[in-house]
Coordinates of C-alpha atoms in Angstrom, one line a residue:
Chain A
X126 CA -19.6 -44.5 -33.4
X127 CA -18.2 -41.1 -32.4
X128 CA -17.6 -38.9 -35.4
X129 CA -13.6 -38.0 -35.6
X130 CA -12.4 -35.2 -37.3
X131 CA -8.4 -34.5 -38.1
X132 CA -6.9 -32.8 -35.6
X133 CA -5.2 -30.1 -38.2
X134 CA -7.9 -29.3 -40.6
X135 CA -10.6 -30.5 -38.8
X136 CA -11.9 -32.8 -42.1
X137 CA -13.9 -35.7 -41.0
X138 CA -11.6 -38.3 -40.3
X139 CA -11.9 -42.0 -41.7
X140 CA -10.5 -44.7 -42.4
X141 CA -9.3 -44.0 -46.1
X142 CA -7.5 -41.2 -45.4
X143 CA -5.7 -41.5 -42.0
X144 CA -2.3 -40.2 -42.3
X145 CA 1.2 -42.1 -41.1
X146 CA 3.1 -42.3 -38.8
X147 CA 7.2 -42.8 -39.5
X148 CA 7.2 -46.5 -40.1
X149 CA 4.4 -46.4 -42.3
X150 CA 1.6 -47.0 -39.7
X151 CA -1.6 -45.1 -39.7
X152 CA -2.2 -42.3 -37.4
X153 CA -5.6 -42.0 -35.5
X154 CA -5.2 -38.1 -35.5
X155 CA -4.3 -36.8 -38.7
X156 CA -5.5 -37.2 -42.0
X157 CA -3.0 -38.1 -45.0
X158 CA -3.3 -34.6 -46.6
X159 CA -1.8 -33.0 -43.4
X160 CA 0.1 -35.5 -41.7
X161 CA 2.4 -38.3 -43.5
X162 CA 5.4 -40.3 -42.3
X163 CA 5.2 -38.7 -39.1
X164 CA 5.6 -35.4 -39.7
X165 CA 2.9 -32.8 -41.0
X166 CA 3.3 -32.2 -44.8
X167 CA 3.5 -28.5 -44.2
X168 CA 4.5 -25.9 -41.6
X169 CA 1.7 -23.2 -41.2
X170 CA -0.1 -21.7 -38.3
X171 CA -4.3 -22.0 -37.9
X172 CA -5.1 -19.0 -39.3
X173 CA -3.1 -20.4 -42.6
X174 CA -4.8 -23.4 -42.2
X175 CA -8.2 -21.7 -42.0
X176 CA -7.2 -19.3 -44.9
X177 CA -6.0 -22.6 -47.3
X178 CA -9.4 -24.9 -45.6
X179 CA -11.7 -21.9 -46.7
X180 CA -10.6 -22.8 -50.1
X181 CA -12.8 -25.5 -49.9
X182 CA -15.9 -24.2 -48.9
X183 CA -18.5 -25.2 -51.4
X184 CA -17.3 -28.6 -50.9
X185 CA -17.5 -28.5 -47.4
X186 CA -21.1 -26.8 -48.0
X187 CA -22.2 -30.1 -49.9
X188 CA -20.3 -32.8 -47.8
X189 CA -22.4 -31.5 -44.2
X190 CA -25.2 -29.7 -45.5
X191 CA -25.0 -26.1 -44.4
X192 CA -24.7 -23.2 -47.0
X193 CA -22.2 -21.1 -45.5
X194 CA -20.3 -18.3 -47.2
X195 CA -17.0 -18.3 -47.5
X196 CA -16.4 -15.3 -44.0
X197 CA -19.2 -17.5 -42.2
X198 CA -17.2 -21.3 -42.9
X199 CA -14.1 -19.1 -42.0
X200 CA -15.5 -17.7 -38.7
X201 CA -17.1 -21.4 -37.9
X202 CA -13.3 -22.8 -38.3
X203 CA -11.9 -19.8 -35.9
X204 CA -14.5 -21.2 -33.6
X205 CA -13.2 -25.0 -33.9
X206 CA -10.0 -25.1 -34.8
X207 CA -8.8 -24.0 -31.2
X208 CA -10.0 -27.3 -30.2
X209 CA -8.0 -29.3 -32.7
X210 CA -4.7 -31.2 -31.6
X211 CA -2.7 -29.5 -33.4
X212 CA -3.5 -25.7 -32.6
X213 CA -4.9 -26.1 -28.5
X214 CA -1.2 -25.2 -27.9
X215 CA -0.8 -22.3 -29.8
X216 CA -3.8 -20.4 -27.7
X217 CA -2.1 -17.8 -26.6
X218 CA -3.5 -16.2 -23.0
X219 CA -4.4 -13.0 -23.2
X220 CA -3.8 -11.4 -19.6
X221 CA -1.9 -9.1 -19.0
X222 CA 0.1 -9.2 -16.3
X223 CA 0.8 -6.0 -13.6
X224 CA 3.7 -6.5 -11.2
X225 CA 3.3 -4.5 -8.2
X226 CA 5.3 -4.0 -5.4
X227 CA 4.4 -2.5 -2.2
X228 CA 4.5 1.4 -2.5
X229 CA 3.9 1.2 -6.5
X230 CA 3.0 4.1 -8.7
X231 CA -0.5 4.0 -9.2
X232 CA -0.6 6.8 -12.0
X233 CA 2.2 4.8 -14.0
X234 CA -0.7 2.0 -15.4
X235 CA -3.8 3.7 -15.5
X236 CA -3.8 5.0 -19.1
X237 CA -2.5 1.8 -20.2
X238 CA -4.9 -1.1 -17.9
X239 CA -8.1 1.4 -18.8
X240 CA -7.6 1.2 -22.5
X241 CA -6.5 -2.8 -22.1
X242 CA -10.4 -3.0 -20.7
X243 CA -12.3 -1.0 -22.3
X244 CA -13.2 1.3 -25.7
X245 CA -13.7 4.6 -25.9
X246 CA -17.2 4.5 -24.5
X247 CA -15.5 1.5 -22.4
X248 CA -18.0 -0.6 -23.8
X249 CA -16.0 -3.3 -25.2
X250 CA -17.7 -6.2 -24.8
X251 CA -14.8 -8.7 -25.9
X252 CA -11.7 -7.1 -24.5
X253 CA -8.5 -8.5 -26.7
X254 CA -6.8 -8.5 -22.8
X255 CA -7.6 -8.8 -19.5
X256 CA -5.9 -6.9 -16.9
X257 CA -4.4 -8.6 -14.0
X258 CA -2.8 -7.9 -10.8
X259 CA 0.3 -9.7 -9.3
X260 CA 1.7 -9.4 -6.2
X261 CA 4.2 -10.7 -3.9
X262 CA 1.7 -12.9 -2.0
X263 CA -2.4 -12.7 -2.0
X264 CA -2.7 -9.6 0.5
X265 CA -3.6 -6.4 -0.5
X266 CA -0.3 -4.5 -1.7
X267 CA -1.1 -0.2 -1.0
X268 CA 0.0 2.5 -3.8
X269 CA 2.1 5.5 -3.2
X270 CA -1.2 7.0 -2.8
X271 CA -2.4 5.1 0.2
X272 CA -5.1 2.8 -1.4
X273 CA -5.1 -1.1 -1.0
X274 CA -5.2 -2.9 -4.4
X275 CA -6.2 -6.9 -4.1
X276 CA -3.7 -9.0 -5.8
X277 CA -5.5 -11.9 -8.5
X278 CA -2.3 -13.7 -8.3
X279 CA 0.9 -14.1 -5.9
X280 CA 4.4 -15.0 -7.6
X281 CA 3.2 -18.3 -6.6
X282 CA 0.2 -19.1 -8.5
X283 CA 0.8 -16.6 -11.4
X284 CA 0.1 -18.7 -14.6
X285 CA 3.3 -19.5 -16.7
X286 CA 1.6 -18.1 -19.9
X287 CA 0.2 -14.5 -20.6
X288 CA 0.2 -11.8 -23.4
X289 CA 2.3 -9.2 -21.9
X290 CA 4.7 -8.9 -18.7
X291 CA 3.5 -5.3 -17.4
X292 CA 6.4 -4.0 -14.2
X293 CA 5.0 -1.2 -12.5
X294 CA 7.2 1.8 -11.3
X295 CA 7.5 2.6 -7.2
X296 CA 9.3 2.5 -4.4
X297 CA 9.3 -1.8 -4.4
X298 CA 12.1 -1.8 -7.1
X299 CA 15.0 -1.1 -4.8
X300 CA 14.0 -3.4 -1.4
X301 CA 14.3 -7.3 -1.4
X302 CA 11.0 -8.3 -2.4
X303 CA 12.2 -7.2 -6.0
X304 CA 14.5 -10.0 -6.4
X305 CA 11.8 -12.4 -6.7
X306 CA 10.9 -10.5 -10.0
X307 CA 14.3 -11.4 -11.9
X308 CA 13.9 -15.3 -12.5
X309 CA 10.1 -14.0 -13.6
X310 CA 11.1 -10.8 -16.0
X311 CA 14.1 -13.3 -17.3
X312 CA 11.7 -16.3 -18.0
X313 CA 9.6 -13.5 -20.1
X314 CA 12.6 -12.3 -22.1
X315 CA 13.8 -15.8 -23.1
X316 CA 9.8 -17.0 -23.8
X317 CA 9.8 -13.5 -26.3
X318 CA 6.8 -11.9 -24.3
X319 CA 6.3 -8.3 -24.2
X320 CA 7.7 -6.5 -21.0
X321 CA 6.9 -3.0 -20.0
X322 CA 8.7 -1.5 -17.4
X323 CA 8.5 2.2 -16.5
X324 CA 10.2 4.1 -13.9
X325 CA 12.0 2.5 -11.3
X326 CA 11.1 -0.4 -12.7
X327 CA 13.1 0.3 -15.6
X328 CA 16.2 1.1 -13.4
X329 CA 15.8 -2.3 -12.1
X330 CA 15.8 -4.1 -15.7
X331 CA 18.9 -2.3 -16.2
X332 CA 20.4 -3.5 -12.7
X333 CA 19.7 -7.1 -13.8
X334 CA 21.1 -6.7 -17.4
X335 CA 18.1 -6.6 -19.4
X336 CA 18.3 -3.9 -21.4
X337 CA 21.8 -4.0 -22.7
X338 CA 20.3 -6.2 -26.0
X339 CA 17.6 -3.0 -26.6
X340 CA 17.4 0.5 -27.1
X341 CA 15.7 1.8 -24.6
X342 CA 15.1 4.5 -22.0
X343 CA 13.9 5.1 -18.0
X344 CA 14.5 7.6 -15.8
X345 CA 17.3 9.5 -17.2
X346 CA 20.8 8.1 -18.4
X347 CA 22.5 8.9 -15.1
X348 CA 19.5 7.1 -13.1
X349 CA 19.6 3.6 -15.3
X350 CA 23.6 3.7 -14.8
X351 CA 23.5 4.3 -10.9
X352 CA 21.1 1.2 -10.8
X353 CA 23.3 -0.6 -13.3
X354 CA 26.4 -0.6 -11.8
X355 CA 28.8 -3.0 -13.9
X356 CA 25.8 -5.2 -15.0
X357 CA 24.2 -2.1 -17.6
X358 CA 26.7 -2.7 -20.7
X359 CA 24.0 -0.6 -23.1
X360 CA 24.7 2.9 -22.5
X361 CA 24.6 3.7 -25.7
X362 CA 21.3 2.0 -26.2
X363 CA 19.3 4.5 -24.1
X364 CA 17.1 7.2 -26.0
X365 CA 16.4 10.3 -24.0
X366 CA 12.1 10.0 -24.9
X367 CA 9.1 9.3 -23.0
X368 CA 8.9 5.9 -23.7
X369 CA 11.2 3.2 -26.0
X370 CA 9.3 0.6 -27.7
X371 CA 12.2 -1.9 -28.7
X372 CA 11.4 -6.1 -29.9
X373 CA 9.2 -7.0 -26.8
X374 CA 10.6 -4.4 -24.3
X375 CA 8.9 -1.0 -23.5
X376 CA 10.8 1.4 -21.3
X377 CA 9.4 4.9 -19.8
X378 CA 10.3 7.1 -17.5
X379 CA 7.7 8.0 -14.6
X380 CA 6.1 11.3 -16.0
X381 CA 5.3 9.3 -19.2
X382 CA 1.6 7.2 -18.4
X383 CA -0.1 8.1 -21.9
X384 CA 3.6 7.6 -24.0
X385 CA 4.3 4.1 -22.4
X386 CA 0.4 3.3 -22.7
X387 CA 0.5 3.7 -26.3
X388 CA 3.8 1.9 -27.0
X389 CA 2.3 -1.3 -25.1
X390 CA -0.9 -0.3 -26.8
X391 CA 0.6 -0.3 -29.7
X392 CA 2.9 -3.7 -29.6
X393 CA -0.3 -5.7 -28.2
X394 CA -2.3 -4.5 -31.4
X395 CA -4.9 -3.9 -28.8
X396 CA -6.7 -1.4 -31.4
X397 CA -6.0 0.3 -34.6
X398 CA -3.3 2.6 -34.5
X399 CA -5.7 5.2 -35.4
X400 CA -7.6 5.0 -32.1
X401 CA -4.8 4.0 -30.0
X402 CA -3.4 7.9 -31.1
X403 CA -6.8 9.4 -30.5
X404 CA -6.8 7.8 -27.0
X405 CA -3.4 9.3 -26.5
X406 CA -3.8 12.9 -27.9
X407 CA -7.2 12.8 -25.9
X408 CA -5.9 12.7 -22.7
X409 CA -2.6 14.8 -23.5
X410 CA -4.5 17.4 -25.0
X411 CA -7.3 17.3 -23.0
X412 CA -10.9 18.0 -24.0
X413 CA -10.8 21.4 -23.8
X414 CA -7.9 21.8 -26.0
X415 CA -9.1 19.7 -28.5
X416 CA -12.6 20.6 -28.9
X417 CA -13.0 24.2 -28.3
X418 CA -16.7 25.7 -28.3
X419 CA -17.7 28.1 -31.3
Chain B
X105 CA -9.0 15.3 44.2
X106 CA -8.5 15.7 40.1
X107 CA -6.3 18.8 39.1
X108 CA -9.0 20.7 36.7
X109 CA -8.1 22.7 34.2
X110 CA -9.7 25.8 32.5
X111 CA -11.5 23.9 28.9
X112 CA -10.4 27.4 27.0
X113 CA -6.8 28.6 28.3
X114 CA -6.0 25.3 30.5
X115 CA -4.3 26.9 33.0
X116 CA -5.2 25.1 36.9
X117 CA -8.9 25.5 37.7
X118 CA -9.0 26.7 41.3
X119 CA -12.3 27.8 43.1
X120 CA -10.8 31.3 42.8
X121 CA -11.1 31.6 39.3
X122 CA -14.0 30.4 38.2
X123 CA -15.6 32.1 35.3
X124 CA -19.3 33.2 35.6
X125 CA -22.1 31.9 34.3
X126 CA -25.2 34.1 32.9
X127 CA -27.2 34.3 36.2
X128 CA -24.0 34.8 38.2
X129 CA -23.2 31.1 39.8
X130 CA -20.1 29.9 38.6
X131 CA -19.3 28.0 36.0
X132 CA -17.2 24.4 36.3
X133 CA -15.3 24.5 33.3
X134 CA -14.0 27.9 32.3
X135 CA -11.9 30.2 34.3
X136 CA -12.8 34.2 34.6
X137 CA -10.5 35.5 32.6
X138 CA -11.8 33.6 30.1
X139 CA -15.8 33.3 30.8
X140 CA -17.9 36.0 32.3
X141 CA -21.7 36.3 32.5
X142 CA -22.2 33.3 30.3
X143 CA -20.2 34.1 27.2
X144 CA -16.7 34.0 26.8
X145 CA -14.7 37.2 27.0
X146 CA -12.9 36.6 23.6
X147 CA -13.5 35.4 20.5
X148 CA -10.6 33.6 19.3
X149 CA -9.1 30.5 17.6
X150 CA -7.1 28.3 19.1
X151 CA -3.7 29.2 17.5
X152 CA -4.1 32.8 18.8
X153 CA -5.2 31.3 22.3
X154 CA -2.0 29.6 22.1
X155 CA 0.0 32.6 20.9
X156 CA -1.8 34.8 23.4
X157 CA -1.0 32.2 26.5
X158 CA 2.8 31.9 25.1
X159 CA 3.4 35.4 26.3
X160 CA 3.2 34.1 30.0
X161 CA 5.6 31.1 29.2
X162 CA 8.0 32.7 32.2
X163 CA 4.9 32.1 34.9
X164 CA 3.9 29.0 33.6
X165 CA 7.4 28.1 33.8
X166 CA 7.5 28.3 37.5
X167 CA 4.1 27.5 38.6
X168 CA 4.7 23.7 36.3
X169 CA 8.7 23.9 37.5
X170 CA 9.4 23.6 34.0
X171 CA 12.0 25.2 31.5
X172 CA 10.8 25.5 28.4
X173 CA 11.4 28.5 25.5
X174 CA 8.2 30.0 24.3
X175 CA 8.4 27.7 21.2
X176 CA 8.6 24.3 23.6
X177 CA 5.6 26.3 25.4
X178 CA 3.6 26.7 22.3
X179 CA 4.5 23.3 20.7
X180 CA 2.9 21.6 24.3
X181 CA -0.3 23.7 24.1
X182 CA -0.8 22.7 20.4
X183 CA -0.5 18.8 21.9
X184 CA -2.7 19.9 24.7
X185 CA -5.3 22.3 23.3
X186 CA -6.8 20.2 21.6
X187 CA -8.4 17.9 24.6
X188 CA -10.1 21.1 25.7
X189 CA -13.7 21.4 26.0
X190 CA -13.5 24.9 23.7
X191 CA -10.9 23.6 21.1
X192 CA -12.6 20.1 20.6
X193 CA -15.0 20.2 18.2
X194 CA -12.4 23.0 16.1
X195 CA -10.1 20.0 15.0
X196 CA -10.1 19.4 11.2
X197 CA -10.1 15.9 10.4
X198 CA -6.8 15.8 7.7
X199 CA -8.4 12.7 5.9
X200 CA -9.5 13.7 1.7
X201 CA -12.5 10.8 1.4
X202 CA -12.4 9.6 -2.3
X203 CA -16.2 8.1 -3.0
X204 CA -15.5 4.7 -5.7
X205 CA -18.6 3.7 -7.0
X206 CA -18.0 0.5 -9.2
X207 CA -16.7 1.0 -12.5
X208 CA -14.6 3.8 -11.3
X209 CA -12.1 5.8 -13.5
X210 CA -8.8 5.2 -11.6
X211 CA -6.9 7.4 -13.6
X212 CA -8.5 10.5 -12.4
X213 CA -7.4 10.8 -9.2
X214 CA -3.7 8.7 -9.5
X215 CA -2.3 12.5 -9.3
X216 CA -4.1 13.7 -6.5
X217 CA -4.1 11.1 -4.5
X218 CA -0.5 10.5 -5.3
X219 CA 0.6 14.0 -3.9
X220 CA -1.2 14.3 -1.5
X221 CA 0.4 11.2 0.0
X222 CA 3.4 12.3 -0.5
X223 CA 6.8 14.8 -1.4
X224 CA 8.4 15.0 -4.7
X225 CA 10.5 12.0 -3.7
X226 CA 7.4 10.1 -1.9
X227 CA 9.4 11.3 1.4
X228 CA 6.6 13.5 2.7
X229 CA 6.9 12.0 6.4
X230 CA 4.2 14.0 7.9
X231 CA 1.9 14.1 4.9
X232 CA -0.9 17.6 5.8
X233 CA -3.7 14.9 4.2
X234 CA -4.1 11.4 4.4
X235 CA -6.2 9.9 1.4
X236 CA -9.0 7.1 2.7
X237 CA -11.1 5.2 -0.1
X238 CA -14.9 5.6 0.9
X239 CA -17.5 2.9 -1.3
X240 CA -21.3 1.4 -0.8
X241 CA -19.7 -0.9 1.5
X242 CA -16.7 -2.6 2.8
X243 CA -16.7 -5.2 -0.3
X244 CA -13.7 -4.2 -2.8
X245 CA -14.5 -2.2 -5.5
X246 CA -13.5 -2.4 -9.5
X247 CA -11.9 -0.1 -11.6
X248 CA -12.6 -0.1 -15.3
X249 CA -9.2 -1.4 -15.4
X250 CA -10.5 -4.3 -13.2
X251 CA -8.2 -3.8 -10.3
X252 CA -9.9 -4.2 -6.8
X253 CA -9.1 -1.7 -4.5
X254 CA -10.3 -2.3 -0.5
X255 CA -12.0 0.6 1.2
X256 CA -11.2 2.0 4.2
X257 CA -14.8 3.2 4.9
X258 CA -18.0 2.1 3.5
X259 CA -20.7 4.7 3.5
X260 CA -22.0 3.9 6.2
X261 CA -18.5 3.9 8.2
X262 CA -16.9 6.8 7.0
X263 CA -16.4 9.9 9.5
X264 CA -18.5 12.9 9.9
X265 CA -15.8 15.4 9.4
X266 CA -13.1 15.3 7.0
X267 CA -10.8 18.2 5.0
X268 CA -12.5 16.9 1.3
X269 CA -14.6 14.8 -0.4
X270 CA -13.4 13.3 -3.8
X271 CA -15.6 12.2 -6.6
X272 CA -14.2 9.9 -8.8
X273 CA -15.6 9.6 -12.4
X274 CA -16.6 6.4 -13.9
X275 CA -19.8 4.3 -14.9
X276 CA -21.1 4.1 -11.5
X277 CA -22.5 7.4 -11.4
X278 CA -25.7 6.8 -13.7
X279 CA -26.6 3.7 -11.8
X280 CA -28.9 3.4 -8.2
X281 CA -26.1 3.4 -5.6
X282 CA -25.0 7.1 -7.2
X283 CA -28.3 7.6 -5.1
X284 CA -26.3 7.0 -1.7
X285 CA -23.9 10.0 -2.8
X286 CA -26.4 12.5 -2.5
X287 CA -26.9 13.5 1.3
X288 CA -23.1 12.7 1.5
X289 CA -22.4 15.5 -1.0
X290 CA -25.3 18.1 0.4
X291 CA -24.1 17.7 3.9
X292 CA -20.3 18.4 2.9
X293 CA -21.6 21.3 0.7
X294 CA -23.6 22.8 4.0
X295 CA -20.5 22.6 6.0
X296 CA -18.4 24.3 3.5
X297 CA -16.3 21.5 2.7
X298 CA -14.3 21.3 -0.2
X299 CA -15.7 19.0 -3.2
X300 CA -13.9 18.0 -5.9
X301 CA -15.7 16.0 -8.7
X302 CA -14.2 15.0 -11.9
X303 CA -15.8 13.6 -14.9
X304 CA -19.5 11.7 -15.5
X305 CA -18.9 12.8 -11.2
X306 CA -19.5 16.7 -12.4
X307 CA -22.7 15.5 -14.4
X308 CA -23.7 14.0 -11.0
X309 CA -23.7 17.1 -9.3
X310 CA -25.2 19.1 -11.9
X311 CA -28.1 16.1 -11.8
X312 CA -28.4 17.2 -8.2
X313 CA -28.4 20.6 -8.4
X314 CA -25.1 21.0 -6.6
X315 CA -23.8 22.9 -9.5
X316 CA -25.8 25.8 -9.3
X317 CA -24.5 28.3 -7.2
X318 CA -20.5 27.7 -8.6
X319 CA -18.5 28.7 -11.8
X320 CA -18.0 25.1 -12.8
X321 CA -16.9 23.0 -15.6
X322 CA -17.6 18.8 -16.9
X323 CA -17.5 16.8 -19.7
X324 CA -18.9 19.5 -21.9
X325 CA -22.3 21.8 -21.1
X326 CA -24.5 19.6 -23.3
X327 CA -23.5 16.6 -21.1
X328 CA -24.2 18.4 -17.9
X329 CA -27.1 19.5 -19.1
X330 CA -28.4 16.1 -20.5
X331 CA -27.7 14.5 -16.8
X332 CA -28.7 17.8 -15.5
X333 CA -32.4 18.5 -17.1
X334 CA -34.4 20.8 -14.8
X335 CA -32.4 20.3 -12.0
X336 CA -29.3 22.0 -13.5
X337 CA -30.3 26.1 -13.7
X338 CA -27.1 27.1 -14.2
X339 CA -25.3 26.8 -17.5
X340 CA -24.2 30.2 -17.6
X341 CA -21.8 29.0 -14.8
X342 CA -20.4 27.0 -17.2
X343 CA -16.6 27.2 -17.9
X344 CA -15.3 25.2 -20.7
X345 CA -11.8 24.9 -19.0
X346 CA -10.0 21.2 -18.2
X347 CA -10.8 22.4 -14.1
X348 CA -12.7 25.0 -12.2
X349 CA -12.0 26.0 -9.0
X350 CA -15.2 28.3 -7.4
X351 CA -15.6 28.6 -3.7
X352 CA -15.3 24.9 -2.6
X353 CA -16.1 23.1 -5.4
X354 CA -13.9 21.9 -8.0
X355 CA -15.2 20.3 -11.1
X356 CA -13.1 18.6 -14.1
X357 CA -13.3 16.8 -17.6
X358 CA -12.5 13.1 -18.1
X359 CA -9.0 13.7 -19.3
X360 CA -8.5 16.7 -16.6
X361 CA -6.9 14.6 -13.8
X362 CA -3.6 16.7 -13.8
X363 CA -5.6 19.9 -13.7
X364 CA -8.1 18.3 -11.0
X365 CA -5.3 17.5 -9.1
X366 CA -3.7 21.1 -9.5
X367 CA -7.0 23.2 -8.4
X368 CA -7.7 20.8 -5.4
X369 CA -4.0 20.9 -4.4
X370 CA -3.7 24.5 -4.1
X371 CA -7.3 24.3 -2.5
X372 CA -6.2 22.8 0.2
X373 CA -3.0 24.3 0.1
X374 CA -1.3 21.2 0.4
X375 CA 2.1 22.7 -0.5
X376 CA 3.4 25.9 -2.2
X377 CA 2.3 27.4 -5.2
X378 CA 5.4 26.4 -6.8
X379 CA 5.5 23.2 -6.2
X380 CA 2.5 22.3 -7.0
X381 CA 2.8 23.7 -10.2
X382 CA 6.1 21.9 -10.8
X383 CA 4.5 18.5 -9.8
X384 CA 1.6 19.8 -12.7
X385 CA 4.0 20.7 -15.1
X386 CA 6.6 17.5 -14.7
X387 CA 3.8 15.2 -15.5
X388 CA 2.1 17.5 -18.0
X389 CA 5.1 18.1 -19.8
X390 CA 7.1 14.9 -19.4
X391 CA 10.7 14.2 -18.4
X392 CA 12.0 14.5 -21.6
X393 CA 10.5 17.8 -22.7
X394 CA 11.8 19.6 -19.7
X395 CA 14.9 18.2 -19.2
X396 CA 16.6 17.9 -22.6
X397 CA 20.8 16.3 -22.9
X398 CA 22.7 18.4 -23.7

């Protein structure tokens, strides 16, 4: 017979203690300490779980025979639990997602989709993210510069989940095809992802309203109203700096690569905060200015 | 029978006027006054052939039965000159080849490539450069970032002549297919074209020798010197600046892609002094630094 295991804490599962369902019947999935009368006995996330689990681990030592510290039977459950009924849902993708329009400004996500991929030696084995491009349809879409990036996804087949919502600045923003980006950036919004948008890209969240719940900022005050006609309402929200990091939404304007790279840097936890400002003042600074030779 | 036309000044080639060749007999392609006794009678460019031809606009005028003002008249020769026999091989190729080996650093040339394609409101509608993406083959290549960009030539495709060759930094360098680079970058050195190359790029060239006869700079003298070894003679030329500019070849750091993009701008002169340094300094400076509320 096929070992089971609950599907919350991952204890092996048998008869004796299966947990219940509403109307007092067993249930196949859960055992009694985490699931009784149909509803789980208390609300925590997996990494609570784990924490509260870990508690246990001498026990667990004895019960299957390993002899596991308590960091090693914690790191074993990281590995498993994403498996378990109860927390496959909560996996969280972790692409990041780069709108870009035809005529996009390449220089606008380069600090930012570099750092997503790689240390500083960009030797990072297990990125956090993965970068990702998405485009109208599957064929290439060209920068200001001239050069031909290849989509990995069309509005189409873009997956529905994803760490962070990335809209890229450029000439795209005010021509049709941009339209097809409201339903997407509004789906983001309500779902609470994170949302950069720098540039024109900014002007364009404030033409469709999404910035008046967040401070904020984009190509100058004058710029975001011109795009905003009646639908900007959040005047007052706008902040005259490089980049705005406000809930889930980042705003830049276009001069401000390495300030809206470490906001979304930053809000993603993609490293500590100490090398996320050493990446920064890096390339502001520049090598020379920072390490002078004796 | 085909109206000829002198392959230097391109006025009607008549029996009358044909040039000389060194032994006397005449020669089929010039016209006297502007081949005698094998060699032509003045050395000149094209432009001052044109400006020297303009002063006869009135004849030309009414041996063609046109009307046109001595600009009209020059502004046809410049469309015309060209096919000539003398002019031909004169014609500079206006395209900047960037080389992307895999694991390129796509943030260091987002500036350049950026102005070059265009204005300070993308409008440039007769850009002086057109950018082209040159890799080991036609297959797209990866950016750190992970972004596939499509060439437009592979090595093997790419043109003869062109205004520049761009090295873009990255991880690529160190590995086989840098290998490839080499003739690429000795033949554009020979011809006195202008090389820009930025990054682990610079520690390419110093690995080759190319770095030799140049004020130059890199990521740091004991890095050029470590990719350099016996090859690289001259560390006296070293400069620890952000970019070097020194005859043709410009050399950069890592975090040096505004200053890359400044010395290689005004290299090829791709618009005025002050505007390229006002491009430099908007996106050194930021938005928001130089234009405060009041």
């Amino acid at each position: 017979m096929e070992m089971k295991f609950c599907q919350s804490c991952g204890m092996p599962l048998t008869n004796e203690v299966l947990g219940t369902n509403a109307d007092g019947t067993p249930n196949e999935d859960y055992c009694i300490y985490c699931y009784k009368d149909g509803k789980f006995t208390q609300d925590m996330t997996m990494e609570q779980m784990i924490e509260h689990c870990a508690q246990f681990t001498d026990e667990i030592n004895r019960n299957s025979g390993q002899n596991l510290t308590v960091e090693q039977m914690k790191e074993q459950m990281r590995q498993f639990f994403p498996h378990l009924k109860r927390w496959k849902n909560d996996i969280i993708s972790n692409e990041i997602l780069y709108i870009l329009l035809p005529d996009y400004a390449a220089h606008e996500i380069v600090y930012l989709s570099q750092a997503i991929a790689s240390d500083e030696f960009a030797l990072k084995e297990n990125p956090k993210y993965v970068n990702k491009a998405v485009a109208p349809t599957m064929e290439p879409v060209k920068s200001i510069g001239g050069f031909r990036t290849l989509p990995d996804y069309s509005f189409e087949t873009m997956p529905d989940d994803y760490a962070a919502l990335v809209l890229i600045g450029g000439f795209g923003w005010s021509t049709p095809v941009a339209e097809q980006v409201v339903p997407i950036v509004k789906k983001a919004i309500e779902k609470g992802k994170t949302v950069g948008a720098i540039c024109n890209a900014a002007s364009f969240m404030a033409k469709h309203g999404f910035l008046n719940a967040v401070k904020h900022t984009g190509n100058g005050l004058d710029q975001l109203k011109i795009w905003g006609g009646e639908n900007y309402t959040n005047p007052e929200g706008y902040i005259h700096a490089q980049a705005v990091s406000d809930g889930c939404i980042v705003t830049a304007n276009g001069s401000a690569t390495l300030e809206f790279a470490k906001e979304l840097l930053t809000l993603l936890e993609n490293d500590t905060p100490e090398r996320i400002e050493m990446y920064y003042q890096f390339n502001k600074q520049g090598f020379c200015n920072l390490f002078s030779i004796e």
